[in-house]
Short mmCIF file of C-alpha atoms and ligand atoms in Angstrom, two decimals:
data_model
loop_
_atom_site.label_atom_id
_atom_site.label_comp_id
_atom_site.label_asym_id
_atom_site.label_seq_id
_atom_site.Cartn_x
_atom_site.Cartn_y
_atom_site.Cartn_z
CA MET A 1 161.57 146.05 48.69
CA PRO A 2 158.18 148.76 47.47
CA ARG A 3 155.00 146.69 46.03
CA THR A 4 154.70 148.56 42.51
CA ALA A 5 152.32 148.18 40.14
CA ALA A 6 154.88 146.09 37.74
CA SER A 7 155.98 144.07 40.79
CA VAL A 8 152.11 143.00 41.81
CA ALA A 9 151.17 142.82 38.22
CA GLN A 10 153.95 139.94 37.91
CA GLU A 11 153.10 137.94 41.49
CA ILE A 12 151.37 135.06 41.06
CA PRO A 13 147.63 135.69 41.76
CA ASP A 14 145.48 133.96 43.69
CA VAL A 15 142.95 133.29 41.31
CA LEU A 16 142.81 133.90 37.43
CA ILE A 17 139.58 134.53 35.99
CA VAL A 18 138.60 134.45 32.98
CA GLY A 19 135.93 136.26 31.43
CA ALA A 20 134.60 140.31 32.68
CA GLY A 21 130.86 139.57 32.50
CA ILE A 22 128.82 139.28 35.59
CA MET A 23 129.86 135.93 36.83
CA GLY A 24 133.67 136.60 35.97
CA THR A 25 133.82 139.93 37.75
CA ILE A 26 131.17 139.33 40.73
CA CYS A 27 133.26 135.91 41.89
CA ALA A 28 136.86 138.73 41.56
CA TRP A 29 134.56 140.83 43.92
CA GLU A 30 133.50 138.14 46.02
CA LEU A 31 137.24 137.06 46.27
CA ALA A 32 138.54 139.71 47.02
CA GLY A 33 136.59 141.00 49.35
CA HIS A 34 137.63 137.65 51.34
CA GLY A 35 140.99 138.92 51.15
CA CYS A 36 142.27 136.98 47.49
CA LYS A 37 144.16 138.72 45.35
CA VAL A 38 142.42 138.11 41.83
CA THR A 39 143.29 138.99 38.01
CA VAL A 40 140.49 138.96 35.56
CA LEU A 41 142.11 138.16 32.04
CA GLU A 42 138.99 139.80 29.15
CA ARG A 43 139.63 139.87 25.65
CA SER A 44 137.41 142.45 25.15
CA VAL A 45 135.77 145.09 27.18
CA PRO A 46 134.36 144.14 30.57
CA GLY A 47 131.14 143.82 30.77
CA ALA A 48 130.39 144.05 26.53
CA GLU A 49 128.62 140.58 26.13
CA ALA A 50 125.00 139.11 27.32
CA SER A 51 125.45 140.99 30.71
CA SER A 52 124.98 144.39 29.40
CA ALA A 53 122.49 142.90 26.69
CA ALA A 54 120.46 141.75 29.38
CA ALA A 55 116.77 143.20 30.24
CA GLY A 56 117.67 142.66 33.93
CA ILE A 57 114.95 140.58 35.42
CA LEU A 58 114.86 139.10 38.70
CA GLY A 59 112.52 136.96 37.95
CA ALA A 60 112.87 133.74 40.58
CA GLN A 61 109.21 133.04 40.81
CA ALA A 62 107.39 134.17 37.20
CA GLU A 63 110.45 131.95 35.38
CA ALA A 64 110.33 128.91 37.86
CA HIS A 65 108.85 126.17 35.91
CA ALA A 66 108.75 123.59 38.40
CA PRO A 67 110.09 122.95 42.30
CA GLY A 68 113.75 121.85 42.35
CA PRO A 69 117.40 122.74 42.81
CA MET A 70 117.26 125.24 40.05
CA THR A 71 113.98 127.32 41.52
CA GLU A 72 116.37 127.03 44.81
CA LEU A 73 118.68 128.77 43.32
CA CYS A 74 117.12 131.69 41.89
CA LEU A 75 115.34 131.90 45.58
CA ALA A 76 118.30 132.26 47.11
CA SER A 77 119.80 134.79 44.79
CA ARG A 78 116.84 136.68 44.86
CA ALA A 79 117.28 136.62 48.63
CA ARG A 80 120.72 138.76 48.45
CA TYR A 81 119.76 141.43 45.35
CA ALA A 82 118.47 143.71 47.97
CA LYS A 83 121.86 143.31 49.96
CA PHE A 84 124.46 142.93 46.67
CA ALA A 85 122.72 146.00 45.18
CA ALA A 86 122.84 148.52 48.75
CA THR A 87 126.91 147.29 48.70
CA LEU A 88 127.48 148.11 45.34
CA VAL A 89 126.01 151.39 45.94
CA LYS A 90 128.04 152.04 49.25
CA GLU A 91 131.17 151.71 47.38
CA THR A 92 130.73 153.51 43.97
CA ARG A 93 127.99 155.42 44.38
CA ILE A 94 125.89 154.11 41.45
CA ASP A 95 122.46 153.48 41.87
CA VAL A 96 122.23 149.82 40.06
CA GLY A 97 118.86 150.67 39.18
CA TYR A 98 117.56 147.56 41.82
CA ARG A 99 113.76 148.20 42.62
CA GLU A 100 111.44 145.55 44.04
CA CYS A 101 108.62 146.08 41.43
CA GLY A 102 107.31 142.69 41.20
CA VAL A 103 106.00 140.45 37.68
CA LEU A 104 102.80 140.24 36.40
CA GLN A 105 102.43 137.24 34.05
CA VAL A 106 99.80 137.98 31.56
CA ALA A 107 97.18 136.34 28.68
CA PHE A 108 94.28 136.91 26.21
CA THR A 109 92.25 134.99 26.69
CA ARG A 110 90.97 133.04 30.40
CA GLN A 111 92.29 129.44 29.21
CA THR A 112 95.42 130.53 29.84
CA VAL A 113 94.73 132.48 32.78
CA SER A 114 93.38 129.62 34.58
CA GLU A 115 96.59 127.84 33.13
CA LEU A 116 99.15 130.09 35.01
CA THR A 117 96.91 130.01 38.62
CA ARG A 118 97.33 126.26 38.06
CA LYS A 119 100.85 126.14 37.17
CA ALA A 120 101.17 128.67 40.44
CA LEU A 121 99.88 126.44 42.86
CA TRP A 122 103.18 123.91 43.02
CA GLN A 123 104.64 127.66 44.55
CA LYS A 124 102.03 127.70 47.00
CA LYS A 125 103.14 124.56 47.89
CA ARG A 126 106.73 125.95 48.95
CA GLY A 127 105.70 129.37 50.42
CA LEU A 128 105.87 131.91 47.70
CA PRO A 129 103.27 133.72 47.20
CA SER A 130 101.42 135.17 43.96
CA GLU A 131 97.95 137.35 43.46
CA PRO A 132 95.99 136.00 40.66
CA LEU A 133 94.80 139.30 38.86
CA THR A 134 91.47 139.64 37.15
CA PRO A 135 91.37 141.63 34.39
CA ARG A 136 89.86 144.62 36.81
CA ALA A 137 92.63 143.97 39.22
CA LEU A 138 95.51 143.78 36.42
CA ALA A 139 93.38 147.53 35.23
CA LYS A 140 94.01 148.69 38.70
CA TYR A 141 98.01 147.46 39.46
CA GLU A 142 98.80 149.20 35.41
CA PRO A 143 96.19 150.78 33.42
CA THR A 144 98.31 151.44 30.69
CA LEU A 145 97.84 147.89 29.73
CA SER A 146 95.12 146.52 26.95
CA PRO A 147 92.17 146.44 27.99
CA LYS A 148 91.31 142.76 25.87
CA LEU A 149 93.91 141.26 28.51
CA SER A 150 91.72 138.47 31.06
CA GLY A 151 93.90 138.97 33.56
CA GLY A 152 97.05 137.24 34.86
CA LEU A 153 99.28 136.79 38.11
CA ARG A 154 101.67 139.21 40.33
CA PHE A 155 104.77 138.18 42.04
CA THR A 156 105.08 140.27 44.24
CA ALA A 157 108.77 139.42 45.37
CA ASP A 158 110.45 139.57 41.53
CA ALA A 159 112.70 142.47 40.70
CA ARG A 160 114.02 144.09 38.13
CA VAL A 161 118.14 145.54 38.16
CA GLU A 162 119.63 147.73 35.53
CA PRO A 163 122.66 146.01 33.63
CA LYS A 164 124.62 148.43 32.04
CA ALA A 165 124.75 149.90 35.48
CA LEU A 166 125.19 146.91 37.45
CA LEU A 167 128.17 146.16 35.81
CA ARG A 168 129.36 149.40 35.65
CA ALA A 169 129.29 149.66 39.75
CA LEU A 170 130.67 145.80 40.24
CA HIS A 171 133.68 146.12 37.76
CA ILE A 172 135.05 149.81 39.89
CA ALA A 173 133.53 147.51 42.65
CA ALA A 174 136.29 144.94 42.21
CA LEU A 175 139.10 147.34 41.10
CA GLN A 176 138.80 148.93 44.52
CA ARG A 177 138.68 145.55 46.19
CA GLY A 178 142.05 145.22 44.37
CA VAL A 179 140.77 142.74 41.53
CA ILE A 180 143.69 143.23 38.15
CA PHE A 181 141.72 143.15 34.95
CA ARG A 182 143.57 142.63 31.69
CA ARG A 183 141.63 143.67 28.48
CA GLY A 184 142.76 141.65 25.43
CA SER A 185 143.60 139.78 27.28
CA PHE A 186 142.45 136.27 24.89
CA VAL A 187 142.72 132.66 26.69
CA ARG A 188 142.65 129.97 24.53
CA ARG A 189 143.36 126.71 27.03
CA VAL A 190 143.84 126.45 30.79
CA VAL A 191 147.41 124.91 31.33
CA VAL A 192 146.91 121.87 33.47
CA GLU A 193 150.07 119.78 35.22
CA GLY A 194 149.46 117.05 37.07
CA GLU A 195 145.79 116.62 36.98
CA ARG A 196 145.91 120.24 38.05
CA ALA A 197 145.06 123.75 37.30
CA ARG A 198 148.55 125.74 36.95
CA GLY A 199 147.00 129.24 35.29
CA VAL A 200 146.19 129.93 31.44
CA ALA A 201 147.18 129.89 28.05
CA LEU A 202 146.75 132.92 25.52
CA ASP A 203 146.48 133.64 22.31
CA ASP A 204 149.78 135.58 22.00
CA GLY A 205 151.70 131.99 23.73
CA SER A 206 152.34 133.49 27.13
CA ILE A 207 151.65 131.39 30.19
CA LEU A 208 149.42 133.18 33.09
CA ARG A 209 150.26 131.05 36.64
CA ALA A 210 147.75 131.47 39.44
CA HIS A 211 146.78 128.90 42.10
CA ASN A 212 143.15 128.24 41.75
CA VAL A 213 141.54 129.47 37.94
CA VAL A 214 137.93 130.42 37.36
CA VAL A 215 136.96 129.88 33.81
CA ALA A 216 133.52 132.58 32.96
CA ALA A 217 133.11 133.04 30.14
CA GLY A 218 129.89 132.50 28.97
CA SER A 219 128.51 131.33 25.85
CA TRP A 220 132.58 131.18 24.54
CA THR A 221 133.19 128.85 27.54
CA SER A 222 133.04 125.52 25.16
CA LEU A 223 136.38 127.07 22.96
CA ILE A 224 138.31 127.34 25.67
CA ASP A 225 141.01 124.15 25.61
CA GLY A 226 141.62 122.09 28.63
CA LEU A 227 138.31 122.22 30.40
CA GLY A 228 137.60 118.22 30.44
CA LEU A 229 133.92 119.05 28.84
CA PRO A 230 132.72 118.16 25.66
CA THR A 231 132.59 119.91 23.08
CA GLY A 232 129.69 122.20 23.01
CA ARG A 233 129.07 122.20 26.76
CA VAL A 234 127.80 125.52 26.23
CA ILE A 235 126.71 127.05 22.59
CA PRO A 236 125.41 130.45 22.41
CA ALA A 237 121.64 130.80 22.42
CA ARG A 238 121.00 134.51 20.50
CA GLY A 239 118.31 137.04 22.21
CA GLN A 240 116.74 140.37 20.76
CA ILE A 241 115.63 143.02 22.14
CA VAL A 242 114.19 146.60 21.46
CA GLU A 243 114.17 149.40 23.60
CA LEU A 244 111.43 152.18 23.25
CA GLU A 245 111.18 155.96 25.19
CA LEU A 246 108.19 157.52 26.63
CA PRO A 247 108.13 160.74 28.37
CA ALA A 248 106.69 159.38 31.67
CA PRO A 249 107.05 155.08 32.87
CA PRO A 250 104.15 153.59 31.74
CA LEU A 251 104.46 151.01 33.87
CA SER A 252 105.53 150.40 37.57
CA HIS A 253 105.28 145.77 37.04
CA VAL A 254 107.68 143.95 34.60
CA VAL A 255 105.29 142.56 32.82
CA PHE A 256 105.76 139.23 30.89
CA GLY A 257 103.11 138.87 28.19
CA PRO A 258 102.36 136.95 25.25
CA GLY A 259 105.24 136.68 22.90
CA ALA A 260 107.49 139.17 24.54
CA TYR A 261 108.09 140.87 28.29
CA LEU A 262 108.50 144.67 29.30
CA VAL A 263 110.87 146.27 31.69
CA PRO A 264 109.75 149.88 32.52
CA ARG A 265 113.31 151.56 33.28
CA ASP A 266 112.57 154.99 36.02
CA ASP A 267 112.65 157.28 33.21
CA GLY A 268 110.37 156.51 30.28
CA ARG A 269 112.41 153.42 28.12
CA VAL A 270 110.95 149.82 28.23
CA LEU A 271 113.45 147.35 27.35
CA ILE A 272 111.06 144.95 24.67
CA GLY A 273 112.75 141.46 25.18
CA SER A 274 112.98 138.59 23.95
CA THR A 275 114.26 136.23 20.85
CA LEU A 276 115.22 133.00 21.26
CA GLU A 277 117.28 131.95 19.00
CA PHE A 278 120.40 128.84 17.92
CA VAL A 279 122.42 131.36 15.14
CA GLY A 280 125.36 130.20 16.68
CA TYR A 281 127.15 133.88 16.87
CA GLU A 282 125.79 135.27 14.59
CA ARG A 283 125.34 139.30 16.44
CA GLU A 284 122.56 140.29 13.99
CA VAL A 285 119.49 142.42 14.87
CA THR A 286 116.89 141.57 12.12
CA ALA A 287 114.21 142.78 10.48
CA GLY A 288 111.61 140.76 11.86
CA ALA A 289 112.43 139.95 15.17
CA VAL A 290 111.90 143.69 16.09
CA ARG A 291 108.81 143.26 13.73
CA ASP A 292 107.45 140.78 15.81
CA LEU A 293 108.25 141.87 19.86
CA LEU A 294 107.24 145.24 18.77
CA VAL A 295 103.85 143.69 17.22
CA GLN A 296 103.39 141.80 20.25
CA ALA A 297 104.38 144.68 22.52
CA THR A 298 101.77 147.11 21.20
CA ALA A 299 99.24 144.45 22.00
CA ILE A 300 100.06 144.35 25.51
CA LEU A 301 100.65 147.39 25.80
CA PRO A 302 98.99 150.00 22.95
CA GLY A 303 100.04 152.97 23.97
CA LEU A 304 103.64 151.76 23.12
CA ALA A 305 103.05 152.61 19.29
CA GLN A 306 103.75 156.62 20.24
CA ALA A 307 107.31 155.62 21.67
CA ALA A 308 110.22 156.90 20.36
CA LEU A 309 112.60 153.76 18.77
CA ARG A 310 115.91 154.37 21.08
CA ALA A 311 117.93 151.25 19.90
CA THR A 312 118.16 147.52 19.27
CA TRP A 313 120.72 144.75 20.55
CA SER A 314 121.42 141.19 20.51
CA ASN A 315 123.49 138.88 22.07
CA PHE A 316 123.88 135.76 23.52
CA ARG A 317 122.60 134.03 26.61
CA PRO A 318 125.02 130.75 27.85
CA TYR A 319 123.00 127.56 26.85
CA THR A 320 123.61 124.44 28.90
CA LYS A 321 121.20 120.93 27.27
CA ASP A 322 119.46 120.79 31.08
CA GLU A 323 119.36 124.40 31.23
CA LEU A 324 120.62 124.22 34.05
CA PRO A 325 124.33 126.22 34.63
CA LEU A 326 127.65 124.57 35.49
CA ILE A 327 129.06 126.31 38.51
CA GLY A 328 131.48 124.88 41.17
CA ARG A 329 134.84 122.84 41.10
CA THR A 330 135.46 120.82 38.42
CA GLU A 331 137.19 117.14 38.02
CA ILE A 332 141.08 119.19 37.91
CA ALA A 333 142.18 120.04 40.93
CA ARG A 334 141.88 124.10 41.51
CA LEU A 335 139.45 124.99 38.19
CA PHE A 336 136.45 125.68 38.82
CA LEU A 337 133.59 127.43 36.21
CA ALA A 338 130.42 129.51 37.06
CA THR A 339 128.76 129.80 33.32
CA GLY A 340 125.66 128.81 31.19
CA HIS A 341 123.52 130.46 33.41
CA TYR A 342 121.27 131.14 30.19
CA ARG A 343 118.21 133.47 31.07
CA ASN A 344 119.05 133.78 34.49
CA GLY A 345 123.05 135.83 34.48
CA ILE A 346 121.95 138.71 36.36
CA LEU A 347 119.74 136.69 38.54
CA LEU A 348 121.72 134.39 39.67
CA ALA A 349 125.45 136.14 40.33
CA PRO A 350 125.41 136.80 43.95
CA ILE A 351 124.61 133.08 44.55
CA SER A 352 127.44 131.54 42.13
CA ALA A 353 130.05 133.94 43.44
CA GLU A 354 129.32 132.78 47.12
CA ILE A 355 129.58 129.10 45.49
CA ILE A 356 132.85 129.75 43.92
CA ARG A 357 134.40 131.87 46.76
CA ALA A 358 133.54 128.70 49.11
CA ALA A 359 134.79 126.35 46.62
CA VAL A 360 137.85 128.20 46.05
CA LEU A 361 138.11 128.80 49.68
CA GLY A 362 137.57 125.52 50.58
CA GLU A 363 134.67 126.95 52.42
CA ARG A 364 130.72 125.33 53.70
CA ALA A 365 128.95 125.71 50.34
CA PRO A 366 125.57 128.48 50.73
CA LEU A 367 123.55 125.80 49.49
CA ALA A 368 122.66 122.16 50.51
CA ALA A 369 125.10 119.78 48.62
CA ALA A 370 122.15 118.15 47.06
CA TRP A 371 120.46 120.84 45.18
CA LEU A 372 124.31 121.66 44.05
CA GLU A 373 125.40 118.73 42.72
CA ALA A 374 122.65 119.52 39.90
CA PHE A 375 124.98 121.76 38.91
CA ARG A 376 128.46 120.02 38.90
CA PRO A 377 130.13 120.75 35.50
CA GLU A 378 130.88 117.28 34.75
CA ARG A 379 127.03 115.64 35.88
CA ALA A 380 125.77 113.57 32.83
CA VAL A 381 123.01 115.35 30.54
C1 FAD B 401 118.95 139.55 25.24
C2 FAD B 401 119.23 138.74 26.63
C3 FAD B 401 118.21 138.97 27.95
C4 FAD B 401 118.79 138.68 29.02
N1 FAD B 401 117.24 139.09 29.84
C5 FAD B 401 118.06 138.79 31.17
C6 FAD B 401 116.98 138.80 32.45
O1 FAD B 401 116.25 140.02 32.29
N2 FAD B 401 117.43 137.97 33.87
C7 FAD B 401 119.10 137.90 34.15
O2 FAD B 401 119.04 137.49 35.09
N3 FAD B 401 119.16 136.97 32.95
C8 FAD B 401 119.56 137.84 31.25
N4 FAD B 401 120.31 137.40 30.62
C9 FAD B 401 121.41 136.15 31.06
C10 FAD B 401 122.14 137.08 31.44
O3 FAD B 401 123.04 138.38 30.12
C11 FAD B 401 123.31 136.02 31.34
O4 FAD B 401 122.93 134.93 31.46
C12 FAD B 401 124.70 136.35 31.64
O5 FAD B 401 124.54 138.19 31.82
C13 FAD B 401 125.76 135.84 31.72
O6 FAD B 401 127.61 136.42 32.66
P1 FAD B 401 128.51 136.06 31.65
O7 FAD B 401 129.48 136.22 32.53
O8 FAD B 401 128.25 134.09 32.08
O9 FAD B 401 128.72 135.99 30.14
P2 FAD B 401 129.09 137.57 29.73
O10 FAD B 401 128.45 138.73 30.11
O11 FAD B 401 128.86 136.80 27.69
O12 FAD B 401 130.62 137.83 29.98
C14 FAD B 401 131.59 136.36 29.56
C15 FAD B 401 132.71 137.15 29.24
O13 FAD B 401 133.51 136.63 29.07
C16 FAD B 401 134.65 137.16 28.05
N5 FAD B 401 135.45 135.73 26.97
C17 FAD B 401 134.73 134.43 26.68
N6 FAD B 401 135.81 134.09 26.23
C18 FAD B 401 136.64 134.46 26.26
C19 FAD B 401 138.10 134.44 26.72
N7 FAD B 401 139.07 132.82 25.75
N8 FAD B 401 139.75 134.87 27.38
C20 FAD B 401 138.87 136.06 27.94
N9 FAD B 401 138.14 136.37 27.53
C21 FAD B 401 136.54 135.48 27.16
C22 FAD B 401 134.19 137.55 26.95
O14 FAD B 401 133.91 138.80 25.88
C23 FAD B 401 132.63 138.66 27.71
O15 FAD B 401 133.00 139.63 28.16
C24 FAD B 401 119.48 138.09 29.41
C25 FAD B 401 120.65 137.83 27.88
C26 FAD B 401 120.58 137.83 26.54
C27 FAD B 401 121.20 137.94 25.81
#
């Protein structure tokens, strides 16, 4: 019998994925690339939540505060980005804005600059290069920055990407690999029978069966029943962003300054981020946050005062108490999680997808088991 669209939709997929943010979509793309039939269930529009709202900083070193599993995870993912971005461009012809631009961390006082330099010592021991910057060196790299800055640090290997373009490309590439996306599918619970995940139940009462279930529902993960996780394991941490535009890009690097970071785009837009607020699922952009971000940003880059104000938005980082993601198999057989990536979900997408693919297919994990233990969904917190 020929495989019609209707019969394909009725087949039991190898993998059902809940959520079409970056995590759900990249896991779908990765698994479909390894021969799996994958269906992604999305309650609204693929990519519409945190993943498209992100600034797109790939700050494996700028965001690293201590040696350990999280730093190793971030470095492993950053190392995969150039190939990942190139593959997406090849598959879709969409420029995902991947730029190996480097990240600067800057400060107004000499004391803070020395603290930054001291903090970077452990990275040096780990073999991760960074360049200490005097005010003169800083001005050479970025002449538009405030002359009041006392210097900083340059992380050459950190990069950036444009999340909206990345999500569009990833969605198209996943479709081309045969992934089915079902919009408007609101998952209520994972169906568990005999201590094994068998599928999911939607809010209209229907049951969708699958051989494996991957939950990648971002900040809404803990609202889904049947995961076997304590209440509030993943909660929303709101971040607000202001987008400005100048006639030409004022920066070549991403700049982390006191109170704000600045992310340049090639077309002259500059993103200013971001707040960190625990306000539940309140989506408002607030006057106070916009004011504070603009004050901090114009102190770092005075020329931004002349920029056009283009947009503001907010969304929710999936936060966990220990600030580590939940990635991999759970204690319920055939149920996997890819969630809780908090501030670094865009950066961590390629390695997370590989971990999930290896777990679902029973392959060797791409990271040492001792590191992966830190991200085990049921770990004690
Ligand atoms: C302001 C801001 C700036 C950021 N900047 C960066 C950055 O520079 N670099 C970086 O690496 N990271 C950044 N992040 C973090 C990053 O955006 C997140 O870690 C990442 O996007 C999380 O991806 P996700 O797929 O888990 O979640 P999401 O993108 O939120 O996707 C989850 C999806 O699941 C769907 N869903 C939820 N519940 C259900 C259900 N019951 N049934 C069906 N579908 C459901 C949702 O509709 C949504 O589409 C930033 C985040 C914010 C908010």
